[in-house]
């Protein structure tokens, strides 16, 4: 883990900030990316001196390309890229608008796609590198009706991650693409959902951001392709698939 140059998007709060703090304790050089300059600066200060802060909107392809350039200029390489940006939505599927769907795809899918596409040439040149996409249990089990568009976007991200892994590893087996699926996490996710939402801190059976960050640190070390952040989550997914007649 020491000297593993790691880019973390969505690093100004929640899971991203918790991951940054944990990685900094292991002496990983960090590139922390977020839109909120003040909050990002606070997290960066907590992580010590070996940090590059980049204020950027990762739903802008050119901005993401610039993050790659700035990271390599500062540290000489990138080893791990964590796509951690996401936003929920509170709207019944029968009421969804074109704008709702466009926004869910822009934030939850395009941000990750741009990150993968931007860093891949660098990883291919080294035949080494690791992309970690933070998804959601809702991307596996669509059981929250008001989150349908978010759920669909995370399903898309899951498929995109698996297909990108298959494509890349045909020629570059040293590059890994991992998917991490948390459940409810005590963040501002609910408060910041499009059209408002329930405060995630108040929901039952939630995890702390530190717990999820520790799982992601483990994924950096193990390079496992598909990881859940809670014990028993995979069994729940398999049970759901069996119940709807899908052969897992």
Coordinates of C-alpha atoms in Angstrom, one line a residue:
X1 CA 0.0 0.0 0.0
X2 CA 2.9 2.4 0.7
X3 CA 3.6 4.6 -2.3
X4 CA 0.5 3.5 -4.1
X5 CA -0.6 6.6 -6.0
X6 CA -4.4 6.7 -5.6
X7 CA -6.9 9.1 -7.2
X8 CA -10.2 9.4 -5.2
X9 CA -13.1 11.2 -6.7
X10 CA -15.9 12.5 -4.5
X11 CA -13.3 13.0 -1.8
X12 CA -14.7 16.0 0.0
X13 CA -17.1 14.0 2.2
X14 CA -18.7 10.6 2.9
X15 CA -17.0 7.5 1.7
X16 CA -14.4 9.3 -0.3
X17 CA -13.2 11.4 2.6
X18 CA -13.1 8.4 4.9
X19 CA -11.1 6.4 2.3
X20 CA -8.7 9.3 1.8
X21 CA -8.0 9.4 5.6
X22 CA -7.4 5.6 5.7
X23 CA -5.2 5.6 2.7
X24 CA -3.1 8.5 4.1
X25 CA -2.4 6.5 7.2
X26 CA -0.7 3.9 4.9
X27 CA 1.5 6.5 3.3
X28 CA -0.3 6.4 0.0
X29 CA 0.3 9.5 -2.2
X30 CA -3.2 10.8 -2.9
X31 CA -5.0 12.8 -5.5
X32 CA -8.3 14.0 -4.0
X33 CA -11.0 15.3 -6.4
X34 CA -14.2 17.1 -5.6
X35 CA -16.2 20.1 -6.6
X36 CA -16.4 21.7 -3.1
X37 CA -13.1 23.5 -2.7
X38 CA -13.4 24.3 1.0
X39 CA -14.5 20.8 2.1
X40 CA -11.8 19.3 -0.1
X41 CA -9.2 21.4 1.5
X42 CA -10.2 20.3 4.9
X43 CA -10.0 16.6 4.0
X44 CA -6.6 17.2 2.3
X45 CA -5.2 18.9 5.4
X46 CA -6.2 15.8 7.5
X47 CA -4.3 13.6 5.1
X48 CA -0.9 15.2 5.4
X49 CA 1.5 16.6 2.9
X50 CA 1.6 14.0 0.2
X51 CA -1.7 15.1 -1.4
X52 CA -2.7 16.8 -4.6
X53 CA -6.2 18.4 -4.4
X54 CA -8.0 19.0 -7.6
X55 CA -11.3 20.9 -7.7
X56 CA -13.1 19.5 -10.6
X57 CA -16.5 18.2 -11.8
X58 CA -16.0 14.7 -13.0
X59 CA -19.1 14.7 -15.1
X60 CA -17.0 16.9 -17.5
X61 CA -14.9 14.7 -19.7
X62 CA -12.2 17.3 -20.2
X63 CA -11.9 18.0 -16.5
X64 CA -11.3 14.3 -15.9
X65 CA -8.6 14.2 -18.6
X66 CA -7.0 17.1 -16.8
X67 CA -7.0 15.2 -13.5
X68 CA -5.0 12.4 -15.1
X69 CA -2.5 14.9 -16.5
X70 CA -2.2 16.7 -13.1
X71 CA -1.8 13.4 -11.2
X72 CA 1.0 12.1 -13.5
X73 CA 2.7 15.5 -13.4
X74 CA 2.8 15.5 -9.6
X75 CA 3.5 11.8 -8.8
X76 CA 4.8 10.3 -12.1
X77 CA 2.1 7.7 -12.3
X78 CA -1.3 6.6 -11.1
X79 CA -1.7 3.1 -9.5
X80 CA -5.3 3.2 -8.4
X81 CA -8.3 5.2 -9.5
X82 CA -11.5 5.2 -7.4
X83 CA -14.7 6.3 -9.0
X84 CA -16.8 7.4 -6.0
X85 CA -19.1 10.1 -7.3
X86 CA -22.9 9.4 -7.1
X87 CA -26.2 10.9 -6.3
X88 CA -29.6 9.4 -5.5
X89 CA -33.1 10.4 -6.5
X90 CA -36.5 10.3 -4.8
X91 CA -39.2 9.8 -7.4
X92 CA -41.6 7.0 -8.3
X93 CA -40.9 5.2 -11.6
X94 CA -44.2 6.3 -13.0
X95 CA -43.3 9.9 -12.5
X96 CA -39.7 9.9 -13.9
X97 CA -38.9 12.6 -16.4
X98 CA -36.3 12.7 -19.1
X99 CA -34.3 15.2 -17.0
X100 CA -34.3 12.7 -14.0
X101 CA -32.9 9.9 -16.1
X102 CA -30.3 12.2 -17.8
X103 CA -29.1 13.4 -14.4
X104 CA -28.8 9.9 -12.9
X105 CA -26.8 8.8 -15.9
X106 CA -24.6 11.9 -15.9
X107 CA -23.6 11.6 -12.3
X108 CA -23.6 7.9 -11.6
X109 CA -22.5 6.4 -15.0
X110 CA -20.8 9.1 -17.1
X111 CA -18.5 10.2 -14.2
X112 CA -17.2 6.6 -13.9
X113 CA -17.0 6.0 -17.6
X114 CA -15.0 9.2 -18.1
X115 CA -12.6 8.2 -15.3
X116 CA -12.1 4.7 -16.7
X117 CA -11.5 6.0 -20.3
X118 CA -9.2 8.8 -19.1
X119 CA -6.9 6.6 -17.0
X120 CA -6.8 3.5 -19.2
X121 CA -4.2 4.7 -21.7
X122 CA -1.8 5.3 -18.8
X123 CA -2.6 1.9 -17.3
X124 CA -2.2 0.2 -20.7
X125 CA 1.2 1.8 -21.2
X126 CA 2.3 0.1 -18.0
X127 CA 0.2 -3.0 -18.2
X128 CA -0.7 -2.2 -14.6
X129 CA -3.3 -0.3 -12.7
X130 CA -6.5 -0.7 -10.7
X131 CA -9.9 1.0 -11.2
X132 CA -12.4 0.7 -8.4
X133 CA -16.0 1.7 -9.1
X134 CA -18.3 2.3 -6.1
X135 CA -21.7 1.0 -6.9
X136 CA -24.6 0.1 -4.5
X137 CA -26.6 -2.9 -3.3
X138 CA -29.5 -1.3 -5.2
X139 CA -27.5 -2.1 -8.3
X140 CA -28.1 -5.7 -7.4
X141 CA -31.5 -5.7 -5.7
X142 CA -34.0 -3.1 -7.0
X143 CA -36.1 -3.0 -3.8
X144 CA -36.5 0.7 -3.2
X145 CA -39.2 2.0 -5.5
X146 CA -38.4 5.7 -5.1
X147 CA -34.8 5.0 -6.1
X148 CA -35.6 3.3 -9.4
X149 CA -33.6 5.7 -11.6
X150 CA -30.6 5.5 -9.3
X151 CA -31.0 1.8 -9.2
X152 CA -31.0 1.6 -13.0
X153 CA -27.9 3.7 -13.2
X154 CA -26.1 1.5 -10.8
X155 CA -27.2 -1.6 -12.8
X156 CA -25.7 0.1 -15.8
X157 CA -22.4 0.8 -13.9
X158 CA -22.2 -2.8 -12.8
X159 CA -22.5 -4.1 -16.4
X160 CA -20.1 -1.4 -17.7
X161 CA -17.5 -2.4 -15.1
X162 CA -17.8 -6.1 -15.9
X163 CA -17.6 -5.5 -19.7
X164 CA -14.7 -3.0 -19.4
X165 CA -12.8 -5.6 -17.3
X166 CA -13.4 -8.3 -20.0
X167 CA -12.3 -6.0 -22.8
X168 CA -9.2 -4.6 -21.0
X169 CA -7.9 -7.9 -19.6
X170 CA -7.8 -9.6 -23.0
X171 CA -4.7 -7.7 -23.8
X172 CA -3.7 -6.3 -20.4
X173 CA -4.2 -8.8 -17.6
X174 CA -2.3 -6.6 -15.2
X175 CA -5.1 -4.1 -15.1
X176 CA -8.0 -4.8 -12.7
X177 CA -11.4 -3.2 -12.5
X178 CA -13.2 -3.8 -9.3
X179 CA -16.8 -3.1 -8.2
X180 CA -17.7 -2.3 -4.6
X181 CA -21.3 -2.5 -3.5
X182 CA -22.3 -0.8 -0.2
X183 CA -25.7 -0.9 1.3
X184 CA -27.1 2.0 3.4
X185 CA -24.2 4.2 4.6
X186 CA -24.4 7.0 7.1
X187 CA -23.6 9.9 4.7
X188 CA -25.5 12.9 3.3
X189 CA -26.7 10.7 0.4
X190 CA -30.3 10.9 1.3
X191 CA -30.3 14.6 2.1
X192 CA -28.6 15.4 -1.3
X193 CA -30.9 13.1 -3.4
X194 CA -32.5 14.7 -6.4
X195 CA -36.0 15.9 -5.2
X196 CA -35.0 15.5 -1.6
X197 CA -35.0 12.3 0.5
X198 CA -34.8 10.7 3.9
X199 CA -31.6 11.4 5.9
X200 CA -29.4 8.3 5.5
X201 CA -28.1 8.7 9.0
X202 CA -31.6 7.8 10.3
X203 CA -32.1 4.6 8.4
X204 CA -31.7 1.2 10.1
X205 CA -29.0 -1.3 9.4
X206 CA -26.6 1.3 8.1
X207 CA -22.8 1.2 7.9
X208 CA -20.3 3.9 8.9
X209 CA -18.1 5.5 6.2
X210 CA -15.1 4.2 8.0
X211 CA -16.4 0.6 7.7
X212 CA -16.9 1.0 3.9
X213 CA -13.6 2.7 3.5
X214 CA -11.8 -0.2 5.2
X215 CA -13.4 -2.6 2.8
X216 CA -12.2 -0.5 -0.2
X217 CA -8.7 -0.4 1.3
X218 CA -8.9 -4.2 1.3
X219 CA -9.9 -4.2 -2.3
X220 CA -6.9 -2.1 -3.2
X221 CA -4.7 -4.8 -1.6
X222 CA -6.6 -7.9 -2.8
X223 CA -7.7 -6.6 -6.2
X224 CA -10.9 -8.7 -6.0
X225 CA -13.2 -8.0 -8.9
X226 CA -16.6 -7.9 -7.0
X227 CA -16.9 -7.0 -3.4
X228 CA -19.8 -6.3 -1.0
X229 CA -19.2 -4.2 2.1
X230 CA -21.3 -6.2 4.5
X231 CA -21.3 -9.8 5.6
X232 CA -24.2 -11.7 4.1
X233 CA -24.8 -9.3 1.2
X234 CA -23.8 -11.7 -1.5
X235 CA -26.2 -14.3 -0.1
X236 CA -29.0 -11.8 -0.2
X237 CA -28.3 -11.1 -3.8
X238 CA -28.2 -14.8 -4.7
X239 CA -31.5 -15.3 -2.8
X240 CA -33.1 -12.4 -4.7
X241 CA -32.0 -13.7 -8.0
X242 CA -33.3 -17.2 -7.2
X243 CA -36.6 -15.7 -6.1
X244 CA -37.2 -13.8 -9.4
X245 CA -36.2 -16.8 -11.5
X246 CA -32.7 -15.7 -12.4
X247 CA -30.0 -18.4 -12.5
X248 CA -27.1 -16.8 -10.6

